[in-house]
PDB file of C-alpha atoms in Angstrom:
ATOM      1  CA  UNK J   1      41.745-170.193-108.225  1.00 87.00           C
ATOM      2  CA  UNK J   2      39.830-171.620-105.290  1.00 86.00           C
ATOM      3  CA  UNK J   3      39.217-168.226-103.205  1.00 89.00           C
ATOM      4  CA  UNK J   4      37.813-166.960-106.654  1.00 90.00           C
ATOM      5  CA  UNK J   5      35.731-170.289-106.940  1.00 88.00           C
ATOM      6  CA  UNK J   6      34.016-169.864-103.093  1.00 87.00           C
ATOM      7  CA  UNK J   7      33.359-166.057-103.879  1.00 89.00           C
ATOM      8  CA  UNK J   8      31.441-167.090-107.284  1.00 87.00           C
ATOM      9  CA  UNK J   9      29.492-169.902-105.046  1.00 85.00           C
ATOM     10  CA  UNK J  10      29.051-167.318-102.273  1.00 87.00           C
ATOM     11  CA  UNK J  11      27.738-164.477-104.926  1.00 88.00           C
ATOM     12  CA  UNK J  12      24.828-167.305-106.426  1.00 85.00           C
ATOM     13  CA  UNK J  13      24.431-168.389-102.963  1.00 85.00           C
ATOM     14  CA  UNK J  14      23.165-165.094-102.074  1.00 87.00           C
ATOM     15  CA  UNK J  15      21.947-164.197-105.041  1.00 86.00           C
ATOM     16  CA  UNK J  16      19.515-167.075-104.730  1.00 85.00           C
ATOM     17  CA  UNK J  17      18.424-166.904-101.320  1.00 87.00           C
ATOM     18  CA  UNK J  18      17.279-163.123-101.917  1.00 91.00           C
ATOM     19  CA  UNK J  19      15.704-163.695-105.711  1.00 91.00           C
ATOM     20  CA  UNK J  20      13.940-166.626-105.337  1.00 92.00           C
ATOM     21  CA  UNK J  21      10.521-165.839-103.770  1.00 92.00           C
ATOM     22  CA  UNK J  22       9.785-162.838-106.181  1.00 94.00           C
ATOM     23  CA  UNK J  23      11.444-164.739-108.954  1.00 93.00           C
ATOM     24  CA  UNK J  24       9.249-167.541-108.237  1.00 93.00           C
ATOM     25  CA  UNK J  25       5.990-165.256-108.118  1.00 93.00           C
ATOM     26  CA  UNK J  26       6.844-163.085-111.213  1.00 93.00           C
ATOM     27  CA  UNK J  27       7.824-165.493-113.562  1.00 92.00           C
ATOM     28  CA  UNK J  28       4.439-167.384-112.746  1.00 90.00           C
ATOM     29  CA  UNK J  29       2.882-164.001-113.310  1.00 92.00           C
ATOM     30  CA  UNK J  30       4.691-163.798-117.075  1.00 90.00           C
ATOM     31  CA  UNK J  31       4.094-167.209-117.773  1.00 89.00           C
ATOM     32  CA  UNK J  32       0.506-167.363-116.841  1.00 89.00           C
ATOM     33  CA  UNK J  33      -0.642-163.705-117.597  1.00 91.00           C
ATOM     34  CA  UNK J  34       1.935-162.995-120.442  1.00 88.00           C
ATOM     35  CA  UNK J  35       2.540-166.209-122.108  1.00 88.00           C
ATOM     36  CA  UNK J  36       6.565-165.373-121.409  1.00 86.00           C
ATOM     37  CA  UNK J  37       7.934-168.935-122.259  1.00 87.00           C
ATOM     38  CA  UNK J  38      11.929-169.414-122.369  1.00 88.00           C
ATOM     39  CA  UNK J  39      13.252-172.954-121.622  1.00 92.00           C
ATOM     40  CA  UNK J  40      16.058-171.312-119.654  1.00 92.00           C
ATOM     41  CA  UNK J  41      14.253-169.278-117.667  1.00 90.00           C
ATOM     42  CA  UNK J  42      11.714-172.351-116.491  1.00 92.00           C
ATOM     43  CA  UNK J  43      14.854-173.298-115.456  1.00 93.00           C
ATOM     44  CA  UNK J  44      16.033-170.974-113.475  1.00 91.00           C
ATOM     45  CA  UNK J  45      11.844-171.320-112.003  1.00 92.00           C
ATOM     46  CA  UNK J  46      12.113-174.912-111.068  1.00 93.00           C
ATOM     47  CA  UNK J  47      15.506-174.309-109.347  1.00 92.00           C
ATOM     48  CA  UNK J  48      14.333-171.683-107.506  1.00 93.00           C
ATOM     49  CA  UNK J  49      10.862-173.820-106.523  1.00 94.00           C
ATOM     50  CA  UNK J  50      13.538-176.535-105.605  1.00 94.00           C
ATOM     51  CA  UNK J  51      15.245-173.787-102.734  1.00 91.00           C
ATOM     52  CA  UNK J  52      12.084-172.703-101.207  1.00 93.00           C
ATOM     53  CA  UNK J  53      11.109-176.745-101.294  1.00 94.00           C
ATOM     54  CA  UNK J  54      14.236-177.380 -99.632  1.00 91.00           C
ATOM     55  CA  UNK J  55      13.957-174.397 -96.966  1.00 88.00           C
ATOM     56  CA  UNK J  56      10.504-175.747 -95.882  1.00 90.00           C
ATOM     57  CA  UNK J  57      11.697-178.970 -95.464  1.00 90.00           C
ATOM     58  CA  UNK J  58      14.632-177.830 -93.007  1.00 84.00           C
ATOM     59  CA  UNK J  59      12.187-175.647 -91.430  1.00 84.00           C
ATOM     60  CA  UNK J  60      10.226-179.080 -91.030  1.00 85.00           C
ATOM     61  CA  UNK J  61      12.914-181.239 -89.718  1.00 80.00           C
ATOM     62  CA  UNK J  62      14.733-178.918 -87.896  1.00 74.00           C
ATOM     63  CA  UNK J  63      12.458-176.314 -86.372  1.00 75.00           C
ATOM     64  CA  UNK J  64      13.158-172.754 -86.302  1.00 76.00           C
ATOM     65  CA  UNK J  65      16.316-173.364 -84.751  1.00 72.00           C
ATOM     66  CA  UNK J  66      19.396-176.289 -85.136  1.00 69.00           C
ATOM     67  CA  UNK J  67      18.662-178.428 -82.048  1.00 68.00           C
ATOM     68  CA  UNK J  68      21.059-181.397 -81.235  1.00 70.00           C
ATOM     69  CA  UNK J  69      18.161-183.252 -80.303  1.00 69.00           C
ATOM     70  CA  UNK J  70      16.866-182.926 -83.901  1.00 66.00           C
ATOM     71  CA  UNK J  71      19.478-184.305 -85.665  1.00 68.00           C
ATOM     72  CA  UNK J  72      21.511-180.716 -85.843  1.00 70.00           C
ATOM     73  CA  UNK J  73      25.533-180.961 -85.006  1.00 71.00           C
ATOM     74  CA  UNK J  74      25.460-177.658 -82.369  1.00 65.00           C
ATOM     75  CA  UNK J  75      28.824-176.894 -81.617  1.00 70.00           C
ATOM     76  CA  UNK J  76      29.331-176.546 -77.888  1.00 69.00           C
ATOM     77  CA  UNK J  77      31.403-173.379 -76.604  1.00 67.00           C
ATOM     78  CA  UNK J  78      33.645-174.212 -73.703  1.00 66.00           C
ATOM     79  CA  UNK J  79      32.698-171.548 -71.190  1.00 60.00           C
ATOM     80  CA  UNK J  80      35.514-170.983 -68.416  1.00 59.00           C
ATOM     81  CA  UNK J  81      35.314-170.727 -64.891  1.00 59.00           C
ATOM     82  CA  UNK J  82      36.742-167.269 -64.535  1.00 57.00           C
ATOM     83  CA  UNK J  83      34.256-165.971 -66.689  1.00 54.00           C
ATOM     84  CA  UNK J  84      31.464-167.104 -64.587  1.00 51.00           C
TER      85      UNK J  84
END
């Protein structure tokens, strides 16, 4: 029961992270230029405003890439000597 519940939370996760930007601009397009109005599928809109809200804001904070001296937990690799 809990590897099926991560691979349904992995499937939206990625489901939503490739979706919401045209999901975002074509609803807008329906809504404005249509008059398409569904409760459920504003929804589903605001969510998807609230990711790419949320992805700017990490961009933001954190910069293009997780630095430790942003706040970012970077986990160190031990490198050893013989590999050197």
């Amino acid at each position: 029961m809990k590897r099926t519940l991560k691979e349904v939370y992995g499937t939206w996760v990625l489901i939503f992270y490739f979706i919401k930007w045209p999901y975002v601009l074509g609803y807008a397009y329906l809504y404005f230029a249509k008059g398409l109005q569904n409760w459920v599928l504003i929804a589903i809109w605001l969510f998807c405003v609230f990711l790419i809200l949320q992805d700017f804001y990490k961009i933001v904070r954190y910069g293009f890439g997780c630095k430790v001296e942003k706040g970012c937990e970077v986990k160190q690799k031990k490198v050893d000597k013989e590999e050197e």
